[in-house]
Coordinates of C-alpha atoms in Angstrom, one line a residue:
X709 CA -70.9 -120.2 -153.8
X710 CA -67.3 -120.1 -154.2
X711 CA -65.8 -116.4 -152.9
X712 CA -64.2 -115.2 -156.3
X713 CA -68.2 -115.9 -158.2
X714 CA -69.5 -114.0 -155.4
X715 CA -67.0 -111.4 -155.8
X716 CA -67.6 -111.3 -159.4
X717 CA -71.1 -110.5 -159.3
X718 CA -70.8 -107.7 -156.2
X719 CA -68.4 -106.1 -159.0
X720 CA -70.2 -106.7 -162.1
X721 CA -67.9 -107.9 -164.5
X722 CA -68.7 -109.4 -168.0
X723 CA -65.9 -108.5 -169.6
X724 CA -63.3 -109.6 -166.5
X725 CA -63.5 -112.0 -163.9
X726 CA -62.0 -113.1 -160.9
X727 CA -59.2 -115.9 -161.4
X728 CA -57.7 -115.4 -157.3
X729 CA -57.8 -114.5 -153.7
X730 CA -55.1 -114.0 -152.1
X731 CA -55.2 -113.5 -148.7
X732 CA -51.8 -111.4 -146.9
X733 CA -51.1 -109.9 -143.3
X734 CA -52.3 -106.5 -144.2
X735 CA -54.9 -107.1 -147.4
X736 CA -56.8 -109.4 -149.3
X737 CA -56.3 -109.2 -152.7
X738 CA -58.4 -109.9 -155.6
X739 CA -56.8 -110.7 -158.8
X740 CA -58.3 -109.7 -162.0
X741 CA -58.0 -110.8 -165.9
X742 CA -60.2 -110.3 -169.1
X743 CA -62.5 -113.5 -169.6
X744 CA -61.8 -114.8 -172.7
X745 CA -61.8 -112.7 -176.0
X746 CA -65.0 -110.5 -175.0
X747 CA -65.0 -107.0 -176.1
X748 CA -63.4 -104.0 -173.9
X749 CA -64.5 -100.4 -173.8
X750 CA -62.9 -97.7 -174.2
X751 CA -62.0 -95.4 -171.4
X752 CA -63.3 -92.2 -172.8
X753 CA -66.6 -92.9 -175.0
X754 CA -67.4 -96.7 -173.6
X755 CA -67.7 -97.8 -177.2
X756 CA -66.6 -101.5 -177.2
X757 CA -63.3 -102.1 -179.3
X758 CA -62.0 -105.0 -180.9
X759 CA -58.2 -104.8 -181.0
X760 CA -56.6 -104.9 -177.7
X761 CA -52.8 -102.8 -178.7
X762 CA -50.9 -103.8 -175.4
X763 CA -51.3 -104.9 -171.9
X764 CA -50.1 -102.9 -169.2
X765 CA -48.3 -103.1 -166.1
X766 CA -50.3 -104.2 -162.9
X767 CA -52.3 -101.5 -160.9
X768 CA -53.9 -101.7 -157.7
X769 CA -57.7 -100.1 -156.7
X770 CA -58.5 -99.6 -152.7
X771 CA -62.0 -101.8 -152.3
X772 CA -64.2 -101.8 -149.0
X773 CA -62.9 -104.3 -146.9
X774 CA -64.0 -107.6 -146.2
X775 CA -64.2 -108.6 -142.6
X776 CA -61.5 -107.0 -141.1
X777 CA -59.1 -107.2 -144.2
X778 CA -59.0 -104.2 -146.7
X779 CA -59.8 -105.2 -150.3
X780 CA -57.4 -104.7 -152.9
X781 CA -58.1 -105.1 -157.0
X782 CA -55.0 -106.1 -159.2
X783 CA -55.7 -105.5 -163.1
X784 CA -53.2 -105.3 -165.8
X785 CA -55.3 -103.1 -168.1
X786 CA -55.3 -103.1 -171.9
X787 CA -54.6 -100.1 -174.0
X788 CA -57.2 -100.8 -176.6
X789 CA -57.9 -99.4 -180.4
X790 CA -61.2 -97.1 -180.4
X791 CA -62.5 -96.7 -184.1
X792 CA -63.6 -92.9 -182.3
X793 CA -61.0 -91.8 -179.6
X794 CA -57.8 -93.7 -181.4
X795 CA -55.7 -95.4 -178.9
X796 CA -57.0 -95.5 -174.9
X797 CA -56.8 -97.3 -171.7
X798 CA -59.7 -99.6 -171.7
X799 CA -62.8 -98.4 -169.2
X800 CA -62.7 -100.5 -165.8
X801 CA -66.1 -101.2 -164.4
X802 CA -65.2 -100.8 -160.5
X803 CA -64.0 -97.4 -160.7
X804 CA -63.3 -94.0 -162.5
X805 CA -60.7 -93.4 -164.9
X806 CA -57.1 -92.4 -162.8
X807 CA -59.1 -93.4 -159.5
X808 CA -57.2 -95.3 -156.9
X809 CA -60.5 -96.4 -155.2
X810 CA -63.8 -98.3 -156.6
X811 CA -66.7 -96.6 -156.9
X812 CA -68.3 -98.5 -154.2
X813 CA -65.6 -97.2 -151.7
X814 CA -66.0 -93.3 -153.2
X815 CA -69.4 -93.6 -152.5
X816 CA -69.0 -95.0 -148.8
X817 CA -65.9 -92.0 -148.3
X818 CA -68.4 -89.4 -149.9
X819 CA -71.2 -90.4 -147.5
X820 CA -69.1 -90.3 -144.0
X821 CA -67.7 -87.0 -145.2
X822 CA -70.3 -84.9 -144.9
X823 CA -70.3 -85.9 -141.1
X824 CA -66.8 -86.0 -140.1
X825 CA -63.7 -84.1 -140.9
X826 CA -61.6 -85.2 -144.1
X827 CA -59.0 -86.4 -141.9
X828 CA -61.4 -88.7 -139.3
X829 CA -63.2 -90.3 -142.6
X830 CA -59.2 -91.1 -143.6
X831 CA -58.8 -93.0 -140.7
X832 CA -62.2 -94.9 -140.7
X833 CA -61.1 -95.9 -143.9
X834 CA -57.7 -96.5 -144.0
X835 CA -57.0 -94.1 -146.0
X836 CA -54.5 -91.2 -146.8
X837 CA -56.1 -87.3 -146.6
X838 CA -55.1 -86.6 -149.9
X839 CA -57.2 -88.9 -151.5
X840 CA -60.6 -88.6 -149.4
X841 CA -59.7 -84.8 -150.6
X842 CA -60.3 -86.6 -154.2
X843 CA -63.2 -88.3 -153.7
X844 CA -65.3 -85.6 -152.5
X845 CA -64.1 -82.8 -155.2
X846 CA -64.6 -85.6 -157.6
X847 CA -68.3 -86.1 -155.7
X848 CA -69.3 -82.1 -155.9
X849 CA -67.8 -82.1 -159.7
X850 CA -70.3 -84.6 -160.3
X851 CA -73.2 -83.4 -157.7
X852 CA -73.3 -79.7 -159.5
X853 CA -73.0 -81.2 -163.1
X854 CA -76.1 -83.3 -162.4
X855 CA -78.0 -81.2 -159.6
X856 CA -81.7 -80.0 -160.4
X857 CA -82.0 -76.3 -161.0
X858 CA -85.1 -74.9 -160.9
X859 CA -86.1 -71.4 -161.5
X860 CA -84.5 -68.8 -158.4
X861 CA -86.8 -66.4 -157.4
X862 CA -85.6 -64.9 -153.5
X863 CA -82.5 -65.7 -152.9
X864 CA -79.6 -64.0 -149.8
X865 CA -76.2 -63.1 -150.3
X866 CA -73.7 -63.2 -147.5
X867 CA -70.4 -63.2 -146.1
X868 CA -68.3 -65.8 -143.9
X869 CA -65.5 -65.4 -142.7
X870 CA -62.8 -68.2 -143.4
X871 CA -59.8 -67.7 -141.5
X872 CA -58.8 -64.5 -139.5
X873 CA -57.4 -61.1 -141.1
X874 CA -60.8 -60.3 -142.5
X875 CA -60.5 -62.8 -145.0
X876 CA -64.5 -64.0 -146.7
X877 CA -66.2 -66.3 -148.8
X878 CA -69.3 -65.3 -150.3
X879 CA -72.1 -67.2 -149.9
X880 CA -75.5 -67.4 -152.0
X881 CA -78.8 -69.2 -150.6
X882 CA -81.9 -69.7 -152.6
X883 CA -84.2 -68.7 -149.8
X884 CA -87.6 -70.1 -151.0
X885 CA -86.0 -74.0 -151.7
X886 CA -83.7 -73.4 -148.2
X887 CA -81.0 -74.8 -150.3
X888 CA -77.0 -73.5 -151.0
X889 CA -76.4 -71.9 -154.7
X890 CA -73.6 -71.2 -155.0
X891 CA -69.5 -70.0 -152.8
X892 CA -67.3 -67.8 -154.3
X893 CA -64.0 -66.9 -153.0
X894 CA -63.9 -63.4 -151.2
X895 CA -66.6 -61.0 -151.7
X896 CA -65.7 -58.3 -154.2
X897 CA -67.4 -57.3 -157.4
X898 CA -65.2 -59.9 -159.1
X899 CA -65.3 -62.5 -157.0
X900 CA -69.4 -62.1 -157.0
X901 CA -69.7 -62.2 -161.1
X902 CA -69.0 -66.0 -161.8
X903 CA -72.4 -67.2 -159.9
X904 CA -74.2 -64.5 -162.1
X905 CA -72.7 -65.3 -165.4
X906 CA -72.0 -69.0 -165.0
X907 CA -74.3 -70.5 -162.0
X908 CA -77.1 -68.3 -163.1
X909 CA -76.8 -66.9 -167.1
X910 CA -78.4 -64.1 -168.5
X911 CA -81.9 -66.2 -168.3
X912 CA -82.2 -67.5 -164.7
X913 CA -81.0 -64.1 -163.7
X914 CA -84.5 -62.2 -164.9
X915 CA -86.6 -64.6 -163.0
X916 CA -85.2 -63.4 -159.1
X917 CA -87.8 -61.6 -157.7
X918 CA -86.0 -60.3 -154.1
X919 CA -82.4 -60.4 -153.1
X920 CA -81.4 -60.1 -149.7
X921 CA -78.7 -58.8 -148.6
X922 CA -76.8 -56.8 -146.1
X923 CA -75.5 -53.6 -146.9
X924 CA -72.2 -54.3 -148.4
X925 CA -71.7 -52.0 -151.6
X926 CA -70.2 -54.5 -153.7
X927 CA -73.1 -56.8 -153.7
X928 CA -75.5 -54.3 -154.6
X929 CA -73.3 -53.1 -157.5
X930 CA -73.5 -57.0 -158.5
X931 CA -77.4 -56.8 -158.3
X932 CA -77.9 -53.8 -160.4
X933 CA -75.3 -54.9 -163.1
X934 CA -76.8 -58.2 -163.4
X935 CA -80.1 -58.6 -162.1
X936 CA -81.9 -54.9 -162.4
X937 CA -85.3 -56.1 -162.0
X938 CA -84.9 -57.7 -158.7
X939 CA -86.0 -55.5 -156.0
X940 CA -82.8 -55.5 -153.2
X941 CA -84.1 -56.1 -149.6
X942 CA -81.9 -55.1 -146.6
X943 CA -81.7 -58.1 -143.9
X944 CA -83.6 -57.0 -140.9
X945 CA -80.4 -58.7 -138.8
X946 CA -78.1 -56.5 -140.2
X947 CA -80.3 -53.5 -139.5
X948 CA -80.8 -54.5 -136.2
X949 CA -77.5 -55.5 -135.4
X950 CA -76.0 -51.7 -136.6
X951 CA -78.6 -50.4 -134.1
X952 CA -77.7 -52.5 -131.3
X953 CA -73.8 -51.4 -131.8
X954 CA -75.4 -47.6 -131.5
X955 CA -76.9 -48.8 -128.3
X956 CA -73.7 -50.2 -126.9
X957 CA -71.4 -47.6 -128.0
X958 CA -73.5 -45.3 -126.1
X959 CA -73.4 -46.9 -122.8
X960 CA -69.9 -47.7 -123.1
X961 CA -69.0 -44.1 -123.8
X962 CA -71.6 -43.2 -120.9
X963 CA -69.7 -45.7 -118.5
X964 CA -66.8 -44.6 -119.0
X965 CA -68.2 -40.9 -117.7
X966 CA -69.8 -41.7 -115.0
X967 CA -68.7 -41.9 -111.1
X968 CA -68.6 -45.0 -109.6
X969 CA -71.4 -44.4 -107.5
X970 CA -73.7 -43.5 -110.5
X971 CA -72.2 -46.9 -112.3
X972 CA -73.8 -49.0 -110.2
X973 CA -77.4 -49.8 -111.3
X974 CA -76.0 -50.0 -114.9
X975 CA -73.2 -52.7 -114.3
X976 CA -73.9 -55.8 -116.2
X977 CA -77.1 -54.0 -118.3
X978 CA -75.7 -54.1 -121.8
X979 CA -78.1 -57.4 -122.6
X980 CA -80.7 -56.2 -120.3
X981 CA -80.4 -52.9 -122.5
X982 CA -80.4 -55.3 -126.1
X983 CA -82.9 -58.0 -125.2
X984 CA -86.5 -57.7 -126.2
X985 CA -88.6 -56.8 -123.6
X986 CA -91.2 -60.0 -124.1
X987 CA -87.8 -62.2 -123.3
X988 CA -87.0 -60.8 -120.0
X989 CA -87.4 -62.7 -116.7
X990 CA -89.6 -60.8 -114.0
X991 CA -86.3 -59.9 -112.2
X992 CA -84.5 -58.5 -115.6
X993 CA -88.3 -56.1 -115.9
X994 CA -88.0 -55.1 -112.5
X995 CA -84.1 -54.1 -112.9
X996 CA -85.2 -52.7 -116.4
X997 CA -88.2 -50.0 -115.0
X998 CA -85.3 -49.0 -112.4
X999 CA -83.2 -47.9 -114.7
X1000 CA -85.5 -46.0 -117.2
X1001 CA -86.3 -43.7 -114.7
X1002 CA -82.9 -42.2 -115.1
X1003 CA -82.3 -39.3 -117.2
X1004 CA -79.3 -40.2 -118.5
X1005 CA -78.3 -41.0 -122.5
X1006 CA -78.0 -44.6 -122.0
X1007 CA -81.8 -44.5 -121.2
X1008 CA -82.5 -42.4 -124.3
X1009 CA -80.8 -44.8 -126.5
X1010 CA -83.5 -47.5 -125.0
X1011 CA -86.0 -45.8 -125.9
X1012 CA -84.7 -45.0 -129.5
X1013 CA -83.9 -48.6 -130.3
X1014 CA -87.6 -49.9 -129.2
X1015 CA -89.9 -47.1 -130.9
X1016 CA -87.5 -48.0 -134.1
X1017 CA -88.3 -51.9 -133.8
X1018 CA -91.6 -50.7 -134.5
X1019 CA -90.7 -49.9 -138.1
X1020 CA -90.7 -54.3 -138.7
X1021 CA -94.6 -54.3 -138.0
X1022 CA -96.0 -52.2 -140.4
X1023 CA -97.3 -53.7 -143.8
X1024 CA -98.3 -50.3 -145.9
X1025 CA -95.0 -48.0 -147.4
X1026 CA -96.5 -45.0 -146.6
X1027 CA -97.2 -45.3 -142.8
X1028 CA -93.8 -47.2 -142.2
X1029 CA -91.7 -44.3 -144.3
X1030 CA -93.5 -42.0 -142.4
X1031 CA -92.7 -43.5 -139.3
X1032 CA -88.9 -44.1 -140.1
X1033 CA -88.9 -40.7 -141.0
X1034 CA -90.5 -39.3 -137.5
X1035 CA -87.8 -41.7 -136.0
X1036 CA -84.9 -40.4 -137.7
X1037 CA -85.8 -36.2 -137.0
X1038 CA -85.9 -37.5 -133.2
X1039 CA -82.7 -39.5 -133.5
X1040 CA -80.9 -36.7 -135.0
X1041 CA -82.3 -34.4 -132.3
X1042 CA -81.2 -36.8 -129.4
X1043 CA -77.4 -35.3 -129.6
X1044 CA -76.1 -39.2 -129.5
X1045 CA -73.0 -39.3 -132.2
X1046 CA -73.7 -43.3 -132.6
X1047 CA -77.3 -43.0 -133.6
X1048 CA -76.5 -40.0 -135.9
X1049 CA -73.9 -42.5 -137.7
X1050 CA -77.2 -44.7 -138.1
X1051 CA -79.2 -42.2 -139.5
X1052 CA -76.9 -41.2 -141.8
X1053 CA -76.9 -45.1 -142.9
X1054 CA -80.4 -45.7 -143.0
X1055 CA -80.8 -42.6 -145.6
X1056 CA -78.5 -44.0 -147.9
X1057 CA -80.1 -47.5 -148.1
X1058 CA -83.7 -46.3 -147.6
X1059 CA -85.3 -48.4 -150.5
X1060 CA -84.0 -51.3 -149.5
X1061 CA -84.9 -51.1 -146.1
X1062 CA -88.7 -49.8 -146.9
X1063 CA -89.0 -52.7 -149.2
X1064 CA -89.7 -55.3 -146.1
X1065 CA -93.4 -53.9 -145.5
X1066 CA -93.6 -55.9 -149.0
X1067 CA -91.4 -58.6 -149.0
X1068 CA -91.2 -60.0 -145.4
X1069 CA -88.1 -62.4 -145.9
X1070 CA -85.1 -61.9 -143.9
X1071 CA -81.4 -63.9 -144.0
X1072 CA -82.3 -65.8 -141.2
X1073 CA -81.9 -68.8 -142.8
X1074 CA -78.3 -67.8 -144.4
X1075 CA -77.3 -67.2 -141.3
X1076 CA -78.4 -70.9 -140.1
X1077 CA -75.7 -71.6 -143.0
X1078 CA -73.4 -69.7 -142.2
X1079 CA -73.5 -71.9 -138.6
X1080 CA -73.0 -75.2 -140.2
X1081 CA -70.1 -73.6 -142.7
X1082 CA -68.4 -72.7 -139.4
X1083 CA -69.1 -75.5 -137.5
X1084 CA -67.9 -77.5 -141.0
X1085 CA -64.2 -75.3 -140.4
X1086 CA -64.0 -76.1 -136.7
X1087 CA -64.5 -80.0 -137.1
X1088 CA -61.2 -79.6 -139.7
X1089 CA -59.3 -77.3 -137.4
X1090 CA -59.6 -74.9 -140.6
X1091 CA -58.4 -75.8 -144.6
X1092 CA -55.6 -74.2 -145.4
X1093 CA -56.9 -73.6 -149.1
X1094 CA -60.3 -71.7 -149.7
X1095 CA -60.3 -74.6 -152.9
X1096 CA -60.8 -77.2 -150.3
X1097 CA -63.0 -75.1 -148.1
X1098 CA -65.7 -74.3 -150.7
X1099 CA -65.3 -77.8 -151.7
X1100 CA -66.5 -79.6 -148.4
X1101 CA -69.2 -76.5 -147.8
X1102 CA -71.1 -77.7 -151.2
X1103 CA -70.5 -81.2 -150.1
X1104 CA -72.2 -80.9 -146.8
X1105 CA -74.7 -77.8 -146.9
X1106 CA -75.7 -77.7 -151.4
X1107 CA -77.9 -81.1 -151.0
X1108 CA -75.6 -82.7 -154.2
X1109 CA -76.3 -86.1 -155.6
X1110 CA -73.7 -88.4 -155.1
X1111 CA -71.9 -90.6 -158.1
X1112 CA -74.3 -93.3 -159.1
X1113 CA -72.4 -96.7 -159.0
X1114 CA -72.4 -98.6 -162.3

């Protein structure tokens, strides 16, 4: 089989085919023309034309390379007469319209990308950064126009931070599917109302169920605007994580008090204080019933933060408000300014925290996401636009379809 029919057919041209190969230093070049007088389409609809108006200048697409030489496919393409669209560039069957790449090698860019960094998939490639850039917006354009989207019922909303200066992009997860939604830049009550108006609509919005969430004011004000049914759950790791900063705060202001003859057994404690006690070593347990036995309000903080993790066992409303409320009346009581703080936040988002003895579902898996989005941001050494940021996080974490070659 001679190399130009076999290239022919790898390209799938009946309108065109291959006259040459040329073969330089640097490329190998494959030179096209339009066999005989078939028919064209036109770039736009695809409807075949008949009158071809004028013939262009040459242009060059980027191919996969063969052996160790890089493709190249020269076309002088016809501007051709469309009964529907008027006067248009004709349709090329290796790549998209104003592509400098065939499909074949979009495809091939797309798939490396979602495992290296823009700029490493350049280089495999050959390749400027600019234009693997291209290929994957182009691929996530496509991948949400043609995505599935089935009905959202529990879905998390939460916050990652993209470069420093507390600067966040806000990110939804449909927690049933374990699947991205949706990224939005910053997470304000504006940046928040495109995924329910355009990702969601009026519809999909009245069939979520849960929304989880931590306890950020403008996402709840997004919830209740647009999705009042939908009962608002407070992530348990949030929760927990404000109670553990009480716990710290306290030893910290407690360390700073004591002598240094009394700071001796609690040197190094603050993970031995956090930890769960079923994940401590024998040695950390032994260390652990030394210390309780000090009267001191580093130890009264331990105690407060494990009789409130008993709060995530119960299953009926009633016992677990009354329970959280017993806690609170002894926090308040325990003259610690920290855990007063935490009160006061727990009262003010009671609802939503109560609401777990019904719906057990927790961000966990948002935060998983939020992992990958920043290991996605260290492999780049950061993106300088929150454009192309949100662009390689739906490319590698939203599950898209890729173009389908033609």
């Amino acid at each position: 089989m001679l190399v130009e029919t076999f290239l022919r057919k790898q390209l799938g041209l009946q309108a065109h085919t291959v006259t040459k190969v040329e073969e330089t230093e640097r490329y190998m070049i494959v030179h096209i023309d339009r066999l005989g007088r078939r028919l064209l389409r036109c770039g736009v609809c695809r409807q075949r034309c008949r009158k071809v108006h004028s013939v262009r200048k040459p242009r060059e697409w980027r191919d996969l390379s063969m052996r160790k030489l890089p493709l190249k496919l020269r076309y002088r393409p016809r501007r051709v007469e469309c009964p529907r669209c008027g006067l248009r560039v004709e349709d090329f069957p290796w790549a998209d319209p104003w592509a400098r790449v065939t499909t074949t090698l979009s495809t091939a860019v797309a798939r490396l990308a979602r495992e290296l960094s823009w700029q490493g998939t350049a280089r495999q490639y050959g390749l400027n950064w600019k234009s693997v850039a291209t290929i994957v917006k182009r691929a996530v354009a496509y991948g949400l126009a043609h995505r599935v989207r089935p009905p959202v019922h529990v879905i998390g909303i939460d916050e990652v931070s993209r470069r420093k200066g507390q600067v966040y992009l806000t990110v939804v997860y449909d927690l049933e599917r374990r699947v991205l939604l949706w990224v939005g830049d910053d997470r304000t009550e504006e940046a928040g109302k495109p995924f329910f108006n355009r990702e969601m609509g009026a519809r999909r919005c009245h069939t979520v169920r849960v929304i989880c969430m931590d306890m950020w004011a403008a996402y709840a004000n997004l919830v209740k605007e647009h999705a009042p049914q939908a009962q608002i759950l407070f992530d348990r790791f949030h929760i927990v994580r404000h109670l553990h900063e009480a716990v710290e705060e306290v030893r910290r202001s407690e360390m700073r008090r004591l002598s240094q003859k009394e700071k001796v057994p609690f040197k190094r404690s603050r993970w031995l204080l956090l930890k769960n006690p079923w994940n401590l070593s024998n040695d950390q347990k032994e260390r652990l019933s030394t210390l309780v036995q000090w009267n001191l309000p580093i130890v009264r903080a331990y105690y407060l933060k494990e009789a409130f993790q008993l709060f995530w066992l119960y299953r009926q409303p009633k016992r677990a408000g009354d329970h959280l409320e017993k806690w609170m009346h002894s926090a308040m009581r325990s003259r610690l300014e920290p855990f007063k703080k935490f009160v006061g936040m727990l009262r003010g988002h009671l609802d939503g925290i109560l609401s777990w003895t019904k719906h057990r579902v927790s961000n966990g898996a948002v935060e998983g996401m939020n992992n990958k989005i920043k290991s996605i941001s260290h492999r780049s050494f950061g993106f300088r636009t929150a454009e192309n940021f949100i662009a390689a996080i739906y490319h590698c974490c939203a599950r898209l379809p890729l173009p389908v070659e033609r």
